[in-house]
PDB file of C-alpha atoms in Angstrom:
ATOM      1  CA  UNK A   1     -31.062 -16.399  26.026  1.00  0.00           C
ATOM      2  CA  UNK A   2     -29.035 -15.495  29.400  1.00  0.00           C
ATOM      3  CA  UNK A   3     -25.535 -17.146  30.028  1.00  0.00           C
ATOM      4  CA  UNK A   4     -25.291 -17.943  34.286  1.00  0.00           C
ATOM      5  CA  UNK A   5     -21.812 -16.661  34.302  1.00  0.00           C
ATOM      6  CA  UNK A   6     -21.658 -13.226  32.942  1.00  0.00           C
ATOM      7  CA  UNK A   7     -25.044 -12.278  33.179  1.00  0.00           C
ATOM      8  CA  UNK A   8     -25.467 -11.284  29.205  1.00  0.00           C
ATOM      9  CA  UNK A   9     -28.360 -11.608  26.933  1.00  0.00           C
ATOM     10  CA  UNK A  10     -27.952 -13.463  23.924  1.00  0.00           C
ATOM     11  CA  UNK A  11     -30.225 -13.266  20.288  1.00  0.00           C
ATOM     12  CA  UNK A  12     -31.318 -16.869  19.594  1.00  0.00           C
ATOM     13  CA  UNK A  13     -31.793 -16.373  16.330  1.00  0.00           C
ATOM     14  CA  UNK A  14     -28.102 -14.759  15.344  1.00  0.00           C
ATOM     15  CA  UNK A  15     -26.163 -15.978  18.582  1.00  0.00           C
ATOM     16  CA  UNK A  16     -25.113 -12.445  19.135  1.00  0.00           C
ATOM     17  CA  UNK A  17     -24.749 -11.069  22.703  1.00  0.00           C
ATOM     18  CA  UNK A  18     -26.937  -7.967  22.774  1.00  0.00           C
ATOM     19  CA  UNK A  19     -26.744  -6.353  26.352  1.00  0.00           C
ATOM     20  CA  UNK A  20     -24.301  -7.750  29.010  1.00  0.00           C
ATOM     21  CA  UNK A  21     -20.460  -7.463  29.773  1.00  0.00           C
ATOM     22  CA  UNK A  22     -20.522 -10.184  26.274  1.00  0.00           C
ATOM     23  CA  UNK A  23     -22.328  -7.930  24.218  1.00  0.00           C
ATOM     24  CA  UNK A  24     -21.571  -7.974  20.404  1.00  0.00           C
ATOM     25  CA  UNK A  25     -19.946 -11.352  20.916  1.00  0.00           C
ATOM     26  CA  UNK A  26     -21.198 -13.976  18.490  1.00  0.00           C
ATOM     27  CA  UNK A  27     -21.724 -18.017  19.444  1.00  0.00           C
ATOM     28  CA  UNK A  28     -20.417 -20.387  17.007  1.00  0.00           C
ATOM     29  CA  UNK A  29     -23.147 -22.030  14.954  1.00  0.00           C
ATOM     30  CA  UNK A  30     -23.492 -25.743  15.366  1.00  0.00           C
ATOM     31  CA  UNK A  31     -25.373 -27.731  12.612  1.00  0.00           C
ATOM     32  CA  UNK A  32     -28.583 -28.753  13.781  1.00  0.00           C
ATOM     33  CA  UNK A  33     -31.324 -30.518  12.303  1.00  0.00           C
ATOM     34  CA  UNK A  34     -34.992 -30.013  13.261  1.00  0.00           C
ATOM     35  CA  UNK A  35     -36.977 -33.464  12.980  1.00  0.00           C
ATOM     36  CA  UNK A  36     -40.140 -35.093  13.949  1.00  0.00           C
ATOM     37  CA  UNK A  37     -39.406 -37.485  17.397  1.00  0.00           C
ATOM     38  CA  UNK A  38     -40.541 -40.388  15.068  1.00  0.00           C
ATOM     39  CA  UNK A  39     -38.410 -39.944  11.697  1.00  0.00           C
ATOM     40  CA  UNK A  40     -35.317 -39.076  14.356  1.00  0.00           C
ATOM     41  CA  UNK A  41     -35.860 -42.364  16.166  1.00  0.00           C
ATOM     42  CA  UNK A  42     -35.852 -43.994  13.085  1.00  0.00           C
ATOM     43  CA  UNK A  43     -32.623 -42.753  11.712  1.00  0.00           C
ATOM     44  CA  UNK A  44     -30.844 -42.678  15.168  1.00  0.00           C
ATOM     45  CA  UNK A  45     -32.588 -45.809  16.760  1.00  0.00           C
ATOM     46  CA  UNK A  46     -29.510 -45.802  20.207  1.00  0.00           C
ATOM     47  CA  UNK A  47     -30.414 -41.767  20.168  1.00  0.00           C
ATOM     48  CA  UNK A  48     -30.812 -40.255  23.480  1.00  0.00           C
ATOM     49  CA  UNK A  49     -33.080 -37.926  24.741  1.00  0.00           C
ATOM     50  CA  UNK A  50     -32.371 -34.994  27.431  1.00  0.00           C
ATOM     51  CA  UNK A  51     -34.336 -35.374  30.224  1.00  0.00           C
ATOM     52  CA  UNK A  52     -36.229 -32.400  31.481  1.00  0.00           C
ATOM     53  CA  UNK A  53     -35.544 -30.333  34.009  1.00  0.00           C
ATOM     54  CA  UNK A  54     -37.205 -31.012  37.190  1.00  0.00           C
ATOM     55  CA  UNK A  55     -37.386 -27.855  38.133  1.00  0.00           C
ATOM     56  CA  UNK A  56     -38.955 -26.765  35.022  1.00  0.00           C
ATOM     57  CA  UNK A  57     -41.373 -29.057  34.897  1.00  0.00           C
ATOM     58  CA  UNK A  58     -42.389 -28.301  38.852  1.00  0.00           C
ATOM     59  CA  UNK A  59     -43.088 -24.402  37.726  1.00  0.00           C
ATOM     60  CA  UNK A  60     -44.709 -25.331  35.266  1.00  0.00           C
ATOM     61  CA  UNK A  61     -42.461 -23.070  32.704  1.00  0.00           C
ATOM     62  CA  UNK A  62     -42.375 -25.675  30.070  1.00  0.00           C
ATOM     63  CA  UNK A  63     -43.939 -25.587  26.332  1.00  0.00           C
ATOM     64  CA  UNK A  64     -47.479 -27.069  26.475  1.00  0.00           C
ATOM     65  CA  UNK A  65     -48.324 -29.517  23.599  1.00  0.00           C
ATOM     66  CA  UNK A  66     -49.928 -26.598  21.956  1.00  0.00           C
ATOM     67  CA  UNK A  67     -47.768 -24.280  21.741  1.00  0.00           C
ATOM     68  CA  UNK A  68     -47.494 -23.528  18.347  1.00  0.00           C
ATOM     69  CA  UNK A  69     -51.158 -23.116  17.378  1.00  0.00           C
ATOM     70  CA  UNK A  70     -50.891 -21.114  20.512  1.00  0.00           C
ATOM     71  CA  UNK A  71     -48.046 -18.709  19.320  1.00  0.00           C
ATOM     72  CA  UNK A  72     -49.829 -18.351  15.764  1.00  0.00           C
ATOM     73  CA  UNK A  73     -52.111 -16.540  17.343  1.00  0.00           C
ATOM     74  CA  UNK A  74     -50.226 -14.375  19.116  1.00  0.00           C
ATOM     75  CA  UNK A  75     -49.619 -10.546  18.445  1.00  0.00           C
ATOM     76  CA  UNK A  76     -46.397  -9.129  16.631  1.00  0.00           C
ATOM     77  CA  UNK A  77     -44.822  -6.190  17.789  1.00  0.00           C
ATOM     78  CA  UNK A  78     -41.127  -5.571  16.316  1.00  0.00           C
ATOM     79  CA  UNK A  79     -38.614  -2.724  16.182  1.00  0.00           C
ATOM     80  CA  UNK A  80     -38.795  -2.355  12.096  1.00  0.00           C
ATOM     81  CA  UNK A  81     -41.458  -1.747   9.735  1.00  0.00           C
ATOM     82  CA  UNK A  82     -43.425  -4.819   9.160  1.00  0.00           C
ATOM     83  CA  UNK A  83     -43.173  -6.681   5.546  1.00  0.00           C
ATOM     84  CA  UNK A  84     -46.865  -8.146   4.541  1.00  0.00           C
ATOM     85  CA  UNK A  85     -45.400 -10.517   2.075  1.00  0.00           C
ATOM     86  CA  UNK A  86     -46.565 -13.087   4.023  1.00  0.00           C
ATOM     87  CA  UNK A  87     -48.586 -13.236   6.906  1.00  0.00           C
ATOM     88  CA  UNK A  88     -46.039 -12.312  10.088  1.00  0.00           C
ATOM     89  CA  UNK A  89     -46.404 -16.084  11.576  1.00  0.00           C
ATOM     90  CA  UNK A  90     -46.453 -17.865   8.584  1.00  0.00           C
ATOM     91  CA  UNK A  91     -43.591 -20.575   8.716  1.00  0.00           C
ATOM     92  CA  UNK A  92     -40.396 -20.321   6.690  1.00  0.00           C
ATOM     93  CA  UNK A  93     -37.861 -22.331   6.240  1.00  0.00           C
ATOM     94  CA  UNK A  94     -34.393 -20.158   6.068  1.00  0.00           C
ATOM     95  CA  UNK A  95     -31.250 -20.471   4.116  1.00  0.00           C
ATOM     96  CA  UNK A  96     -28.220 -18.510   4.128  1.00  0.00           C
ATOM     97  CA  UNK A  97     -25.347 -18.743   1.760  1.00  0.00           C
ATOM     98  CA  UNK A  98     -22.758 -16.512   0.833  1.00  0.00           C
ATOM     99  CA  UNK A  99     -24.114 -13.517   2.117  1.00  0.00           C
ATOM    100  CA  UNK A 100     -27.708 -14.344   0.301  1.00  0.00           C
ATOM    101  CA  UNK A 101     -30.782 -15.457   1.762  1.00  0.00           C
ATOM    102  CA  UNK A 102     -34.154 -16.946   0.797  1.00  0.00           C
ATOM    103  CA  UNK A 103     -37.225 -17.994   2.932  1.00  0.00           C
ATOM    104  CA  UNK A 104     -39.343 -21.156   1.283  1.00  0.00           C
ATOM    105  CA  UNK A 105     -42.827 -20.763   2.780  1.00  0.00           C
ATOM    106  CA  UNK A 106     -43.361 -24.060   4.268  1.00  0.00           C
ATOM    107  CA  UNK A 107     -46.986 -24.272   2.419  1.00  0.00           C
ATOM    108  CA  UNK A 108     -45.167 -24.045  -0.829  1.00  0.00           C
ATOM    109  CA  UNK A 109     -42.569 -26.969   0.592  1.00  0.00           C
ATOM    110  CA  UNK A 110     -45.528 -28.821   0.740  1.00  0.00           C
ATOM    111  CA  UNK A 111     -46.736 -28.311  -2.459  1.00  0.00           C
ATOM    112  CA  UNK A 112     -43.513 -28.273  -4.346  1.00  0.00           C
ATOM    113  CA  UNK A 113     -40.904 -30.967  -3.091  1.00  0.00           C
ATOM    114  CA  UNK A 114     -38.346 -30.910  -3.599  1.00  0.00           C
ATOM    115  CA  UNK A 115     -37.347 -27.678  -4.460  1.00  0.00           C
ATOM    116  CA  UNK A 116     -34.307 -27.082  -6.951  1.00  0.00           C
ATOM    117  CA  UNK A 117     -32.987 -23.940  -6.207  1.00  0.00           C
ATOM    118  CA  UNK A 118     -29.563 -21.485  -5.739  1.00  0.00           C
ATOM    119  CA  UNK A 119     -28.857 -19.864  -2.922  1.00  0.00           C
ATOM    120  CA  UNK A 120     -25.808 -17.362  -3.315  1.00  0.00           C
ATOM    121  CA  UNK A 121     -24.575 -19.171  -6.140  1.00  0.00           C
ATOM    122  CA  UNK A 122     -24.470 -22.295  -4.464  1.00  0.00           C
ATOM    123  CA  UNK A 123     -26.887 -25.067  -5.817  1.00  0.00           C
ATOM    124  CA  UNK A 124     -29.060 -26.811  -3.420  1.00  0.00           C
ATOM    125  CA  UNK A 125     -32.413 -28.209  -2.876  1.00  0.00           C
ATOM    126  CA  UNK A 126     -35.204 -28.204   0.139  1.00  0.00           C
ATOM    127  CA  UNK A 127     -37.033 -31.607   0.656  1.00  0.00           C
ATOM    128  CA  UNK A 128     -39.907 -32.160   3.174  1.00  0.00           C
ATOM    129  CA  UNK A 129     -39.888 -35.727   4.703  1.00  0.00           C
ATOM    130  CA  UNK A 130     -42.890 -38.063   4.624  1.00  0.00           C
ATOM    131  CA  UNK A 131     -44.022 -36.866   7.701  1.00  0.00           C
ATOM    132  CA  UNK A 132     -44.567 -33.609   6.115  1.00  0.00           C
ATOM    133  CA  UNK A 133     -42.943 -31.576   8.970  1.00  0.00           C
ATOM    134  CA  UNK A 134     -39.346 -32.633   8.933  1.00  0.00           C
ATOM    135  CA  UNK A 135     -37.080 -30.784   6.555  1.00  0.00           C
ATOM    136  CA  UNK A 136     -33.490 -30.750   5.159  1.00  0.00           C
ATOM    137  CA  UNK A 137     -31.481 -29.229   2.516  1.00  0.00           C
ATOM    138  CA  UNK A 138     -28.512 -30.293   0.903  1.00  0.00           C
ATOM    139  CA  UNK A 139     -26.149 -28.830  -1.981  1.00  0.00           C
ATOM    140  CA  UNK A 140     -26.255 -30.656  -5.077  1.00  0.00           C
ATOM    141  CA  UNK A 141     -23.160 -30.602  -6.510  1.00  0.00           C
ATOM    142  CA  UNK A 142     -21.525 -33.858  -6.837  1.00  0.00           C
ATOM    143  CA  UNK A 143     -18.074 -34.707  -8.140  1.00  0.00           C
ATOM    144  CA  UNK A 144     -18.548 -30.934  -9.516  1.00  0.00           C
ATOM    145  CA  UNK A 145     -21.987 -32.185 -11.485  1.00  0.00           C
ATOM    146  CA  UNK A 146     -25.040 -30.476 -10.697  1.00  0.00           C
ATOM    147  CA  UNK A 147     -27.617 -32.829 -10.115  1.00  0.00           C
ATOM    148  CA  UNK A 148     -31.212 -32.739  -9.584  1.00  0.00           C
ATOM    149  CA  UNK A 149     -33.558 -34.372  -7.896  1.00  0.00           C
ATOM    150  CA  UNK A 150     -37.196 -35.926  -7.741  1.00  0.00           C
ATOM    151  CA  UNK A 151     -38.957 -37.682  -5.406  1.00  0.00           C
ATOM    152  CA  UNK A 152     -39.834 -41.590  -6.330  1.00  0.00           C
ATOM    153  CA  UNK A 153     -43.556 -41.741  -6.605  1.00  0.00           C
ATOM    154  CA  UNK A 154     -45.211 -44.460  -3.953  1.00  0.00           C
ATOM    155  CA  UNK A 155     -42.005 -45.047  -1.598  1.00  0.00           C
ATOM    156  CA  UNK A 156     -41.587 -45.394   1.723  1.00  0.00           C
ATOM    157  CA  UNK A 157     -39.675 -44.405   3.228  1.00  0.00           C
ATOM    158  CA  UNK A 158     -39.086 -41.368   1.211  1.00  0.00           C
ATOM    159  CA  UNK A 159     -36.784 -42.136  -1.755  1.00  0.00           C
ATOM    160  CA  UNK A 160     -35.016 -39.640  -3.710  1.00  0.00           C
ATOM    161  CA  UNK A 161     -33.662 -40.311  -7.549  1.00  0.00           C
ATOM    162  CA  UNK A 162     -31.424 -37.693  -9.720  1.00  0.00           C
ATOM    163  CA  UNK A 163     -32.091 -37.343 -13.040  1.00  0.00           C
ATOM    164  CA  UNK A 164     -28.621 -37.674 -14.127  1.00  0.00           C
ATOM    165  CA  UNK A 165     -27.800 -41.016 -13.042  1.00  0.00           C
ATOM    166  CA  UNK A 166     -30.949 -42.300 -11.928  1.00  0.00           C
ATOM    167  CA  UNK A 167     -29.301 -42.977  -8.418  1.00  0.00           C
ATOM    168  CA  UNK A 168     -31.075 -43.018  -5.405  1.00  0.00           C
ATOM    169  CA  UNK A 169     -30.709 -41.188  -2.003  1.00  0.00           C
ATOM    170  CA  UNK A 170     -32.221 -41.728   1.526  1.00  0.00           C
ATOM    171  CA  UNK A 171     -33.701 -38.324   3.603  1.00  0.00           C
ATOM    172  CA  UNK A 172     -29.885 -38.023   5.107  1.00  0.00           C
ATOM    173  CA  UNK A 173     -28.484 -37.392   1.639  1.00  0.00           C
ATOM    174  CA  UNK A 174     -26.441 -40.467   1.404  1.00  0.00           C
ATOM    175  CA  UNK A 175     -27.016 -42.436  -1.896  1.00  0.00           C
ATOM    176  CA  UNK A 176     -28.317 -46.203  -1.641  1.00  0.00           C
ATOM    177  CA  UNK A 177     -27.936 -47.406  -4.776  1.00  0.00           C
ATOM    178  CA  UNK A 178     -27.003 -46.339  -8.401  1.00  0.00           C
ATOM    179  CA  UNK A 179     -24.174 -45.379 -10.136  1.00  0.00           C
ATOM    180  CA  UNK A 180     -23.299 -42.590  -7.145  1.00  0.00           C
ATOM    181  CA  UNK A 181     -24.072 -45.592  -4.335  1.00  0.00           C
ATOM    182  CA  UNK A 182     -21.946 -44.587  -1.313  1.00  0.00           C
ATOM    183  CA  UNK A 183     -21.599 -40.764  -2.053  1.00  0.00           C
ATOM    184  CA  UNK A 184     -23.329 -38.460   0.417  1.00  0.00           C
ATOM    185  CA  UNK A 185     -24.866 -34.793  -0.081  1.00  0.00           C
ATOM    186  CA  UNK A 186     -23.426 -31.989   1.981  1.00  0.00           C
ATOM    187  CA  UNK A 187     -26.174 -30.658   4.229  1.00  0.00           C
ATOM    188  CA  UNK A 188     -27.013 -27.073   4.427  1.00  0.00           C
ATOM    189  CA  UNK A 189     -28.155 -25.314   7.358  1.00  0.00           C
ATOM    190  CA  UNK A 190     -31.824 -24.126   7.865  1.00  0.00           C
ATOM    191  CA  UNK A 191     -33.686 -22.676  10.183  1.00  0.00           C
ATOM    192  CA  UNK A 192     -37.421 -23.106  10.911  1.00  0.00           C
ATOM    193  CA  UNK A 193     -38.812 -19.835  11.767  1.00  0.00           C
ATOM    194  CA  UNK A 194     -41.668 -17.800  11.601  1.00  0.00           C
ATOM    195  CA  UNK A 195     -41.533 -15.228   8.566  1.00  0.00           C
ATOM    196  CA  UNK A 196     -41.386 -11.905  10.548  1.00  0.00           C
ATOM    197  CA  UNK A 197     -38.718 -13.057  12.776  1.00  0.00           C
ATOM    198  CA  UNK A 198     -36.312 -14.325   9.694  1.00  0.00           C
ATOM    199  CA  UNK A 199     -37.609 -11.057   7.998  1.00  0.00           C
ATOM    200  CA  UNK A 200     -35.893  -9.085  11.110  1.00  0.00           C
ATOM    201  CA  UNK A 201     -32.546 -10.880  11.113  1.00  0.00           C
ATOM    202  CA  UNK A 202     -32.450 -11.399   7.235  1.00  0.00           C
ATOM    203  CA  UNK A 203     -33.390  -7.986   5.875  1.00  0.00           C
ATOM    204  CA  UNK A 204     -32.516  -8.573   2.193  1.00  0.00           C
ATOM    205  CA  UNK A 205     -33.864 -12.288   2.060  1.00  0.00           C
ATOM    206  CA  UNK A 206     -36.135 -13.131  -0.789  1.00  0.00           C
ATOM    207  CA  UNK A 207     -39.340 -15.597  -0.836  1.00  0.00           C
ATOM    208  CA  UNK A 208     -39.551 -18.502  -2.793  1.00  0.00           C
ATOM    209  CA  UNK A 209     -42.329 -18.741  -5.559  1.00  0.00           C
ATOM    210  CA  UNK A 210     -43.909 -21.472  -5.639  1.00  0.00           C
ATOM    211  CA  UNK A 211     -42.846 -22.802  -9.803  1.00  0.00           C
ATOM    212  CA  UNK A 212     -39.549 -20.975  -9.378  1.00  0.00           C
ATOM    213  CA  UNK A 213     -36.397 -22.085 -10.895  1.00  0.00           C
TER     214      UNK A 213
END
């Protein structure tokens, strides 16, 4: 990314200026969700969508509808040795806490959701939405107690249940019924990324293995 004010170039994953007058400075990250439009619209029915830049649209510089399918076939070139633990463009959900990083292969998440884990000493879980595309992560410590979650069978929209109290939670991390009704789980920042890119900026990352606790 390039800022108009100084002409500095910024790395989009880390937010660090890598060239120009502001080289070495780092942008403050802002929490964000990566959801499908349908799920977001259901959660935020009054939400507003940014209007596309007309100049960009006229110039044909916008991402086509099949952008992801096209990128999967693209050649991967990096300045660092490639880690072949996963396919370079395998999609992963990356979490970093307290200096520790874990990559959750998306195909594993589809088979095992929610994933109960700990990263950097923080007990968390990662869950895929009912659309099988949207992903969120939460801390699973509530009032000093670690909780374990599972998906309530045949529930739509998605409902999570904690094994300790039987309380029910929605995909936003809000307890909607049970002993813990009204509690809100703390969201954990995550990044949907290609494996080669995540590994480049998180060289000490571990990869979650299916069935691991």
